[in-house]
PDB file of C-alpha atoms in Angstrom:
ATOM      1  CA  UNK A1462      -0.051  -0.276  -0.200  1.00 31.00           C
ATOM      2  CA  UNK A1463       1.512   3.016  -0.780  1.00 39.00           C
ATOM      3  CA  UNK A1464       1.424   6.215   0.947  1.00 38.00           C
ATOM      4  CA  UNK A1465      -0.780   9.123   0.373  1.00 39.00           C
ATOM      5  CA  UNK A1466       0.841  11.755  -1.137  1.00 39.00           C
ATOM      6  CA  UNK A1467      -1.384  14.353   0.220  1.00 42.00           C
ATOM      7  CA  UNK A1468      -1.177  13.213   3.957  1.00 42.00           C
ATOM      8  CA  UNK A1469       2.467  12.246   4.377  1.00 58.00           C
ATOM      9  CA  UNK A1470       5.748  14.196   4.927  1.00 80.00           C
ATOM     10  CA  UNK A1471       7.623  13.278   1.543  1.00 91.00           C
ATOM     11  CA  UNK A1472      10.706  11.674   1.542  1.00 95.00           C
ATOM     12  CA  UNK A1473      13.530  14.155   0.983  1.00 95.00           C
ATOM     13  CA  UNK A1474      16.210  12.604  -1.327  1.00 96.00           C
ATOM     14  CA  UNK A1475      19.531  13.990  -3.350  1.00 95.00           C
ATOM     15  CA  UNK A1476      19.781  13.036  -6.818  1.00 96.00           C
ATOM     16  CA  UNK A1477      22.441  13.847  -9.532  1.00 94.00           C
ATOM     17  CA  UNK A1478      22.389  16.995 -11.391  1.00 90.00           C
ATOM     18  CA  UNK A1479      20.355  16.140 -15.196  1.00 91.00           C
ATOM     19  CA  UNK A1480      18.306  13.846 -13.432  1.00 95.00           C
ATOM     20  CA  UNK A1481      15.410  15.679 -13.466  1.00 94.00           C
ATOM     21  CA  UNK A1482      14.757  17.120 -16.794  1.00 93.00           C
ATOM     22  CA  UNK A1483      11.375  18.741 -18.438  1.00 93.00           C
ATOM     23  CA  UNK A1484       9.940  17.759 -15.451  1.00 93.00           C
ATOM     24  CA  UNK A1485      10.455  14.359 -15.475  1.00 97.00           C
ATOM     25  CA  UNK A1486      12.547  12.417 -12.830  1.00 97.00           C
ATOM     26  CA  UNK A1487      14.697   9.821 -14.175  1.00 97.00           C
ATOM     27  CA  UNK A1488      16.824   7.396 -12.258  1.00 97.00           C
ATOM     28  CA  UNK A1489      19.213   4.403 -12.883  1.00 96.00           C
ATOM     29  CA  UNK A1490      21.720   2.273 -11.580  1.00 95.00           C
ATOM     30  CA  UNK A1491      23.277   2.841  -8.395  1.00 95.00           C
ATOM     31  CA  UNK A1492      21.301   6.111  -7.798  1.00 95.00           C
ATOM     32  CA  UNK A1493      17.697   4.156  -8.418  1.00 96.00           C
ATOM     33  CA  UNK A1494      18.598   1.212  -6.248  1.00 96.00           C
ATOM     34  CA  UNK A1495      19.554   3.553  -3.341  1.00 94.00           C
ATOM     35  CA  UNK A1496      16.006   5.770  -3.755  1.00 96.00           C
ATOM     36  CA  UNK A1497      14.031   1.881  -3.974  1.00 96.00           C
ATOM     37  CA  UNK A1498      16.027   1.032  -0.769  1.00 95.00           C
ATOM     38  CA  UNK A1499      13.951   3.583   1.062  1.00 94.00           C
ATOM     39  CA  UNK A1500      10.658   1.367   0.155  1.00 95.00           C
ATOM     40  CA  UNK A1501       9.387   4.024  -1.617  1.00 96.00           C
ATOM     41  CA  UNK A1502       6.680   2.806  -4.448  1.00 96.00           C
ATOM     42  CA  UNK A1503       4.605   4.503  -7.690  1.00 96.00           C
ATOM     43  CA  UNK A1504       2.934   6.672  -6.332  1.00 96.00           C
ATOM     44  CA  UNK A1505       4.207   8.189  -3.582  1.00 97.00           C
ATOM     45  CA  UNK A1506       5.703  11.541  -3.434  1.00 97.00           C
ATOM     46  CA  UNK A1507       9.458  12.700  -2.810  1.00 97.00           C
ATOM     47  CA  UNK A1508      11.003  15.592  -2.860  1.00 97.00           C
ATOM     48  CA  UNK A1509      14.492  15.459  -4.305  1.00 96.00           C
ATOM     49  CA  UNK A1510      17.204  17.843  -4.494  1.00 95.00           C
ATOM     50  CA  UNK A1511      19.819  18.328  -7.079  1.00 91.00           C
ATOM     51  CA  UNK A1512      22.179  20.328  -4.731  1.00 90.00           C
ATOM     52  CA  UNK A1513      21.086  23.411  -7.114  1.00 90.00           C
ATOM     53  CA  UNK A1514      18.928  25.140  -3.841  1.00 92.00           C
ATOM     54  CA  UNK A1515      16.173  23.902  -5.197  1.00 93.00           C
ATOM     55  CA  UNK A1516      13.656  20.884  -4.495  1.00 95.00           C
ATOM     56  CA  UNK A1517      11.010  19.461  -6.939  1.00 96.00           C
ATOM     57  CA  UNK A1518       8.017  17.608  -5.660  1.00 97.00           C
ATOM     58  CA  UNK A1519       7.814  14.646  -7.959  1.00 98.00           C
ATOM     59  CA  UNK A1520       4.966  11.742  -7.786  1.00 98.00           C
ATOM     60  CA  UNK A1521       6.684   8.434  -8.582  1.00 97.00           C
ATOM     61  CA  UNK A1522       5.301   6.598 -11.826  1.00 97.00           C
ATOM     62  CA  UNK A1523       7.752   3.691 -11.808  1.00 97.00           C
ATOM     63  CA  UNK A1524      10.160   2.591  -8.772  1.00 97.00           C
ATOM     64  CA  UNK A1525      12.503  -0.714  -9.301  1.00 95.00           C
ATOM     65  CA  UNK A1526      16.552  -0.967  -8.680  1.00 94.00           C
ATOM     66  CA  UNK A1527      17.258  -0.824 -12.472  1.00 96.00           C
ATOM     67  CA  UNK A1528      15.241   2.187 -12.953  1.00 97.00           C
ATOM     68  CA  UNK A1529      12.710   4.764 -11.600  1.00 97.00           C
ATOM     69  CA  UNK A1530      11.106   7.468 -12.974  1.00 97.00           C
ATOM     70  CA  UNK A1531       8.287   9.902 -11.668  1.00 97.00           C
ATOM     71  CA  UNK A1532       6.366  12.876 -12.569  1.00 97.00           C
ATOM     72  CA  UNK A1533       7.605  16.686 -11.263  1.00 97.00           C
ATOM     73  CA  UNK A1534       4.259  18.423  -9.774  1.00 97.00           C
ATOM     74  CA  UNK A1535       5.778  21.019  -8.200  1.00 95.00           C
ATOM     75  CA  UNK A1536       9.223  22.780  -8.031  1.00 94.00           C
ATOM     76  CA  UNK A1537      10.572  25.916  -5.651  1.00 93.00           C
ATOM     77  CA  UNK A1538      13.617  26.800  -3.318  1.00 94.00           C
ATOM     78  CA  UNK A1539      14.495  24.771  -0.792  1.00 93.00           C
ATOM     79  CA  UNK A1540      15.021  25.448   3.118  1.00 91.00           C
ATOM     80  CA  UNK A1541      18.517  27.515   3.232  1.00 92.00           C
ATOM     81  CA  UNK A1542      20.125  29.510   6.080  1.00 93.00           C
ATOM     82  CA  UNK A1543      20.129  33.591   5.357  1.00 91.00           C
ATOM     83  CA  UNK A1544      23.468  33.573   7.337  1.00 93.00           C
ATOM     84  CA  UNK A1545      26.727  31.008   5.573  1.00 96.00           C
ATOM     85  CA  UNK A1546      28.590  29.268   8.438  1.00 97.00           C
ATOM     86  CA  UNK A1547      31.856  27.646   7.200  1.00 98.00           C
ATOM     87  CA  UNK A1548      33.014  25.589  10.787  1.00 98.00           C
ATOM     88  CA  UNK A1549      36.499  25.247  11.228  1.00 98.00           C
ATOM     89  CA  UNK A1550      37.279  22.098  14.238  1.00 96.00           C
ATOM     90  CA  UNK A1551      40.563  20.484  15.354  1.00 94.00           C
ATOM     91  CA  UNK A1552      40.350  17.079  14.660  1.00 94.00           C
ATOM     92  CA  UNK A1553      38.605  14.605  15.972  1.00 93.00           C
ATOM     93  CA  UNK A1554      38.233  10.880  16.936  1.00 92.00           C
ATOM     94  CA  UNK A1555      35.942   8.851  13.727  1.00 92.00           C
ATOM     95  CA  UNK A1556      32.771   8.893  16.363  1.00 94.00           C
ATOM     96  CA  UNK A1557      33.042  12.433  17.187  1.00 95.00           C
ATOM     97  CA  UNK A1558      34.034  13.832  13.501  1.00 95.00           C
ATOM     98  CA  UNK A1559      30.249  11.644  12.079  1.00 96.00           C
ATOM     99  CA  UNK A1560      28.482  13.017  15.197  1.00 97.00           C
ATOM    100  CA  UNK A1561      29.810  16.681  14.413  1.00 97.00           C
ATOM    101  CA  UNK A1562      29.332  15.992  10.789  1.00 97.00           C
ATOM    102  CA  UNK A1563      25.842  15.627  11.286  1.00 97.00           C
ATOM    103  CA  UNK A1564      25.156  17.863  14.158  1.00 98.00           C
ATOM    104  CA  UNK A1565      26.595  20.902  12.285  1.00 98.00           C
ATOM    105  CA  UNK A1566      24.895  19.695   9.167  1.00 98.00           C
ATOM    106  CA  UNK A1567      21.615  19.822  10.793  1.00 97.00           C
ATOM    107  CA  UNK A1568      22.378  23.016  12.302  1.00 97.00           C
ATOM    108  CA  UNK A1569      22.638  24.533   8.610  1.00 96.00           C
ATOM    109  CA  UNK A1570      26.529  25.606   7.978  1.00 98.00           C
ATOM    110  CA  UNK A1571      27.651  25.697   4.517  1.00 97.00           C
ATOM    111  CA  UNK A1572      31.099  23.915   4.568  1.00 98.00           C
ATOM    112  CA  UNK A1573      33.139  21.775   7.547  1.00 97.00           C
ATOM    113  CA  UNK A1574      37.037  22.023   7.874  1.00 97.00           C
ATOM    114  CA  UNK A1575      39.213  20.501  10.767  1.00 96.00           C
ATOM    115  CA  UNK A1576      41.899  22.837  11.343  1.00 96.00           C
ATOM    116  CA  UNK A1577      45.826  22.042  12.577  1.00 96.00           C
ATOM    117  CA  UNK A1578      46.469  24.051  15.778  1.00 96.00           C
ATOM    118  CA  UNK A1579      49.189  24.308  18.134  1.00 95.00           C
ATOM    119  CA  UNK A1580      46.734  22.073  20.844  1.00 94.00           C
ATOM    120  CA  UNK A1581      45.440  19.377  18.026  1.00 92.00           C
ATOM    121  CA  UNK A1582      46.219  16.150  18.957  1.00 85.00           C
ATOM    122  CA  UNK A1583      49.289  14.352  16.253  1.00 83.00           C
ATOM    123  CA  UNK A1584      47.518  10.778  16.954  1.00 85.00           C
ATOM    124  CA  UNK A1585      44.225  12.043  15.725  1.00 85.00           C
ATOM    125  CA  UNK A1586      43.855  12.096  11.698  1.00 87.00           C
ATOM    126  CA  UNK A1587      41.135  14.389  10.739  1.00 87.00           C
ATOM    127  CA  UNK A1588      38.128  12.596   9.006  1.00 87.00           C
ATOM    128  CA  UNK A1589      38.243  12.074   5.315  1.00 89.00           C
ATOM    129  CA  UNK A1590      35.761  13.474   3.384  1.00 90.00           C
ATOM    130  CA  UNK A1591      34.305  10.124   1.755  1.00 90.00           C
ATOM    131  CA  UNK A1592      33.875   9.075   5.490  1.00 92.00           C
ATOM    132  CA  UNK A1593      31.818  11.826   6.563  1.00 95.00           C
ATOM    133  CA  UNK A1594      29.449  11.763   3.219  1.00 94.00           C
ATOM    134  CA  UNK A1595      27.381   9.881   3.967  1.00 94.00           C
ATOM    135  CA  UNK A1596      26.238  11.058   6.809  1.00 96.00           C
ATOM    136  CA  UNK A1597      26.326  14.896   5.898  1.00 97.00           C
ATOM    137  CA  UNK A1598      23.867  13.657   3.286  1.00 95.00           C
ATOM    138  CA  UNK A1599      21.270  12.277   5.771  1.00 95.00           C
ATOM    139  CA  UNK A1600      21.396  14.506   7.651  1.00 97.00           C
ATOM    140  CA  UNK A1601      20.963  17.346   4.779  1.00 96.00           C
ATOM    141  CA  UNK A1602      18.276  15.149   3.576  1.00 94.00           C
ATOM    142  CA  UNK A1603      16.632  15.157   6.879  1.00 93.00           C
ATOM    143  CA  UNK A1604      16.529  18.546   7.468  1.00 93.00           C
ATOM    144  CA  UNK A1605      15.234  20.325   3.915  1.00 91.00           C
ATOM    145  CA  UNK A1606      18.633  22.315   3.095  1.00 95.00           C
ATOM    146  CA  UNK A1607      18.563  22.019  -0.371  1.00 93.00           C
ATOM    147  CA  UNK A1608      22.790  21.945  -0.683  1.00 94.00           C
ATOM    148  CA  UNK A1609      25.093  19.612   0.787  1.00 95.00           C
ATOM    149  CA  UNK A1610      27.834  21.281   2.577  1.00 97.00           C
ATOM    150  CA  UNK A1611      31.384  21.722   1.796  1.00 96.00           C
ATOM    151  CA  UNK A1612      33.848  18.650   3.484  1.00 96.00           C
ATOM    152  CA  UNK A1613      36.864  20.803   3.058  1.00 94.00           C
ATOM    153  CA  UNK A1614      40.359  19.181   3.426  1.00 92.00           C
ATOM    154  CA  UNK A1615      42.502  19.656   6.923  1.00 93.00           C
ATOM    155  CA  UNK A1616      44.428  23.263   6.862  1.00 95.00           C
ATOM    156  CA  UNK A1617      46.357  24.614   9.090  1.00 96.00           C
ATOM    157  CA  UNK A1618      44.834  27.325  11.555  1.00 97.00           C
ATOM    158  CA  UNK A1619      46.884  30.329  10.175  1.00 97.00           C
ATOM    159  CA  UNK A1620      46.360  29.463   7.031  1.00 97.00           C
ATOM    160  CA  UNK A1621      42.712  29.102   7.515  1.00 98.00           C
ATOM    161  CA  UNK A1622      41.728  32.006   9.677  1.00 98.00           C
ATOM    162  CA  UNK A1623      43.897  33.918   6.683  1.00 98.00           C
ATOM    163  CA  UNK A1624      41.830  32.595   3.811  1.00 97.00           C
ATOM    164  CA  UNK A1625      38.586  33.639   5.480  1.00 97.00           C
ATOM    165  CA  UNK A1626      39.243  37.214   6.348  1.00 97.00           C
ATOM    166  CA  UNK A1627      39.988  37.464   2.700  1.00 97.00           C
ATOM    167  CA  UNK A1628      37.016  36.095   1.430  1.00 96.00           C
ATOM    168  CA  UNK A1629      35.234  38.600   3.875  1.00 95.00           C
ATOM    169  CA  UNK A1630      34.088  36.572   6.468  1.00 96.00           C
ATOM    170  CA  UNK A1631      33.434  37.431  10.146  1.00 95.00           C
ATOM    171  CA  UNK A1632      36.053  35.193  11.983  1.00 97.00           C
ATOM    172  CA  UNK A1633      35.316  34.012  15.492  1.00 96.00           C
ATOM    173  CA  UNK A1634      37.467  32.365  17.026  1.00 97.00           C
ATOM    174  CA  UNK A1635      36.219  30.492  20.433  1.00 96.00           C
ATOM    175  CA  UNK A1636      37.647  31.274  23.719  1.00 96.00           C
ATOM    176  CA  UNK A1637      37.375  30.271  27.288  1.00 95.00           C
ATOM    177  CA  UNK A1638      35.949  33.513  29.202  1.00 94.00           C
ATOM    178  CA  UNK A1639      35.949  35.800  26.086  1.00 95.00           C
ATOM    179  CA  UNK A1640      32.489  37.693  25.286  1.00 93.00           C
ATOM    180  CA  UNK A1641      28.852  36.246  24.776  1.00 92.00           C
ATOM    181  CA  UNK A1642      28.331  35.911  20.669  1.00 89.00           C
ATOM    182  CA  UNK A1643      25.464  38.035  20.748  1.00 84.00           C
ATOM    183  CA  UNK A1644      27.624  40.981  22.235  1.00 88.00           C
ATOM    184  CA  UNK A1645      30.262  40.719  19.626  1.00 86.00           C
ATOM    185  CA  UNK A1646      29.260  39.968  16.383  1.00 81.00           C
ATOM    186  CA  UNK A1647      29.175  42.385  13.465  1.00 69.00           C
ATOM    187  CA  UNK A1648      26.494  43.671  12.537  1.00 77.00           C
ATOM    188  CA  UNK A1649      24.121  41.064  10.449  1.00 80.00           C
ATOM    189  CA  UNK A1650      26.911  39.536   8.367  1.00 89.00           C
ATOM    190  CA  UNK A1651      26.180  37.155   5.661  1.00 91.00           C
ATOM    191  CA  UNK A1652      29.518  34.749   6.267  1.00 95.00           C
ATOM    192  CA  UNK A1653      31.234  34.129   9.362  1.00 96.00           C
ATOM    193  CA  UNK A1654      33.801  31.563   9.758  1.00 98.00           C
ATOM    194  CA  UNK A1655      33.536  29.943  13.287  1.00 98.00           C
ATOM    195  CA  UNK A1656      36.724  28.798  14.691  1.00 98.00           C
ATOM    196  CA  UNK A1657      36.237  26.258  17.435  1.00 97.00           C
ATOM    197  CA  UNK A1658      39.011  24.803  19.524  1.00 96.00           C
ATOM    198  CA  UNK A1659      37.546  21.152  19.742  1.00 95.00           C
ATOM    199  CA  UNK A1660      41.528  20.158  20.438  1.00 94.00           C
ATOM    200  CA  UNK A1661      41.921  22.731  23.589  1.00 93.00           C
ATOM    201  CA  UNK A1662      42.316  26.119  23.238  1.00 96.00           C
ATOM    202  CA  UNK A1663      43.621  27.855  21.286  1.00 97.00           C
ATOM    203  CA  UNK A1664      47.818  29.746  22.084  1.00 97.00           C
ATOM    204  CA  UNK A1665      47.839  33.014  23.189  1.00 97.00           C
ATOM    205  CA  UNK A1666      49.887  34.075  19.906  1.00 97.00           C
ATOM    206  CA  UNK A1667      47.954  32.116  17.540  1.00 98.00           C
ATOM    207  CA  UNK A1668      44.963  34.127  19.080  1.00 98.00           C
ATOM    208  CA  UNK A1669      47.099  37.502  18.333  1.00 98.00           C
ATOM    209  CA  UNK A1670      47.737  36.570  14.717  1.00 98.00           C
ATOM    210  CA  UNK A1671      44.066  35.811  14.249  1.00 98.00           C
ATOM    211  CA  UNK A1672      43.112  39.087  15.692  1.00 97.00           C
ATOM    212  CA  UNK A1673      45.606  40.896  13.734  1.00 97.00           C
ATOM    213  CA  UNK A1674      43.343  40.006  10.640  1.00 96.00           C
ATOM    214  CA  UNK A1675      40.096  40.814  11.662  1.00 95.00           C
ATOM    215  CA  UNK A1676      39.129  37.695  13.845  1.00 96.00           C
ATOM    216  CA  UNK A1677      36.835  38.500  17.500  1.00 95.00           C
ATOM    217  CA  UNK A1678      36.906  36.353  20.515  1.00 96.00           C
ATOM    218  CA  UNK A1679      33.735  34.623  21.229  1.00 95.00           C
ATOM    219  CA  UNK A1680      32.492  32.863  24.296  1.00 95.00           C
ATOM    220  CA  UNK A1681      33.656  28.872  23.817  1.00 95.00           C
ATOM    221  CA  UNK A1682      31.581  26.939  25.691  1.00 91.00           C
ATOM    222  CA  UNK A1683      34.294  24.744  27.816  1.00 80.00           C
ATOM    223  CA  UNK A1684      33.004  20.606  27.690  1.00 85.00           C
ATOM    224  CA  UNK A1685      32.269  17.735  25.342  1.00 93.00           C
ATOM    225  CA  UNK A1686      33.593  19.300  22.092  1.00 95.00           C
ATOM    226  CA  UNK A1687      30.266  18.107  20.135  1.00 97.00           C
ATOM    227  CA  UNK A1688      28.269  19.787  22.657  1.00 97.00           C
ATOM    228  CA  UNK A1689      30.283  22.661  22.490  1.00 96.00           C
ATOM    229  CA  UNK A1690      30.281  23.303  19.075  1.00 97.00           C
ATOM    230  CA  UNK A1691      26.303  22.640  18.001  1.00 97.00           C
ATOM    231  CA  UNK A1692      25.896  25.095  21.336  1.00 95.00           C
ATOM    232  CA  UNK A1693      27.802  27.720  19.353  1.00 95.00           C
ATOM    233  CA  UNK A1694      26.361  27.606  16.052  1.00 95.00           C
ATOM    234  CA  UNK A1695      22.937  28.188  17.775  1.00 93.00           C
ATOM    235  CA  UNK A1696      23.762  31.192  19.032  1.00 92.00           C
ATOM    236  CA  UNK A1697      25.281  32.312  15.937  1.00 92.00           C
ATOM    237  CA  UNK A1698      22.211  31.369  14.556  1.00 92.00           C
ATOM    238  CA  UNK A1699      20.202  33.059  16.751  1.00 91.00           C
ATOM    239  CA  UNK A1700      21.839  35.672  16.901  1.00 89.00           C
ATOM    240  CA  UNK A1701      21.595  36.722  13.379  1.00 88.00           C
ATOM    241  CA  UNK A1702      17.954  35.122  12.574  1.00 84.00           C
ATOM    242  CA  UNK A1703      16.232  36.244  14.917  1.00 72.00           C
ATOM    243  CA  UNK A1704      13.079  33.824  15.078  1.00 64.00           C
TER     244      UNK A1704
END
């Protein structure tokens, strides 16, 4: 028995660019098998996301592990945050890295980048983007965002701060005891680079070099690093995108 598309919250799935043409969705190979694995059937409605920032409501006409097809009934801009936050964090062990990637994606960041600071542990290597891709895709689909966040390769702290500052982002450095985010943020920046000391506090010389590039220290809620990052993201979004 198929779901009633008028009463059921549609499944949201990413599809390849070009899979939706002239109002018709066509999937084959692994993409068709992945959709079929969700348990959908002909007659069900899904929301197809292709990474362009648009969402298409599609009524499926056929579903199989080799090929799927559907008819688009509506297309509109997908949900997106007004504020574009790129998250920079010290490398974490694999389980924490996955938890952080999933939580940050759900919150609505546009990029997740590991950075090495003086406190980074030499025995903890940054998670490869491929290791986080499935977690990030599933979190993006569940949240309904129209674009997948960029999973960046590891950088050194000074390099990442310099690049973010040159790009015009408001650079925020998490520091225990600093002023609350809401009191020090620049006036409603559209682009934010949030640096979180998930391996330990940034060194004074690192903060001094960041400040020379225009970075601002903001309160870091020391404790569990994943929970701290997600709390900081919530504070930034609350300050810049009030309900």
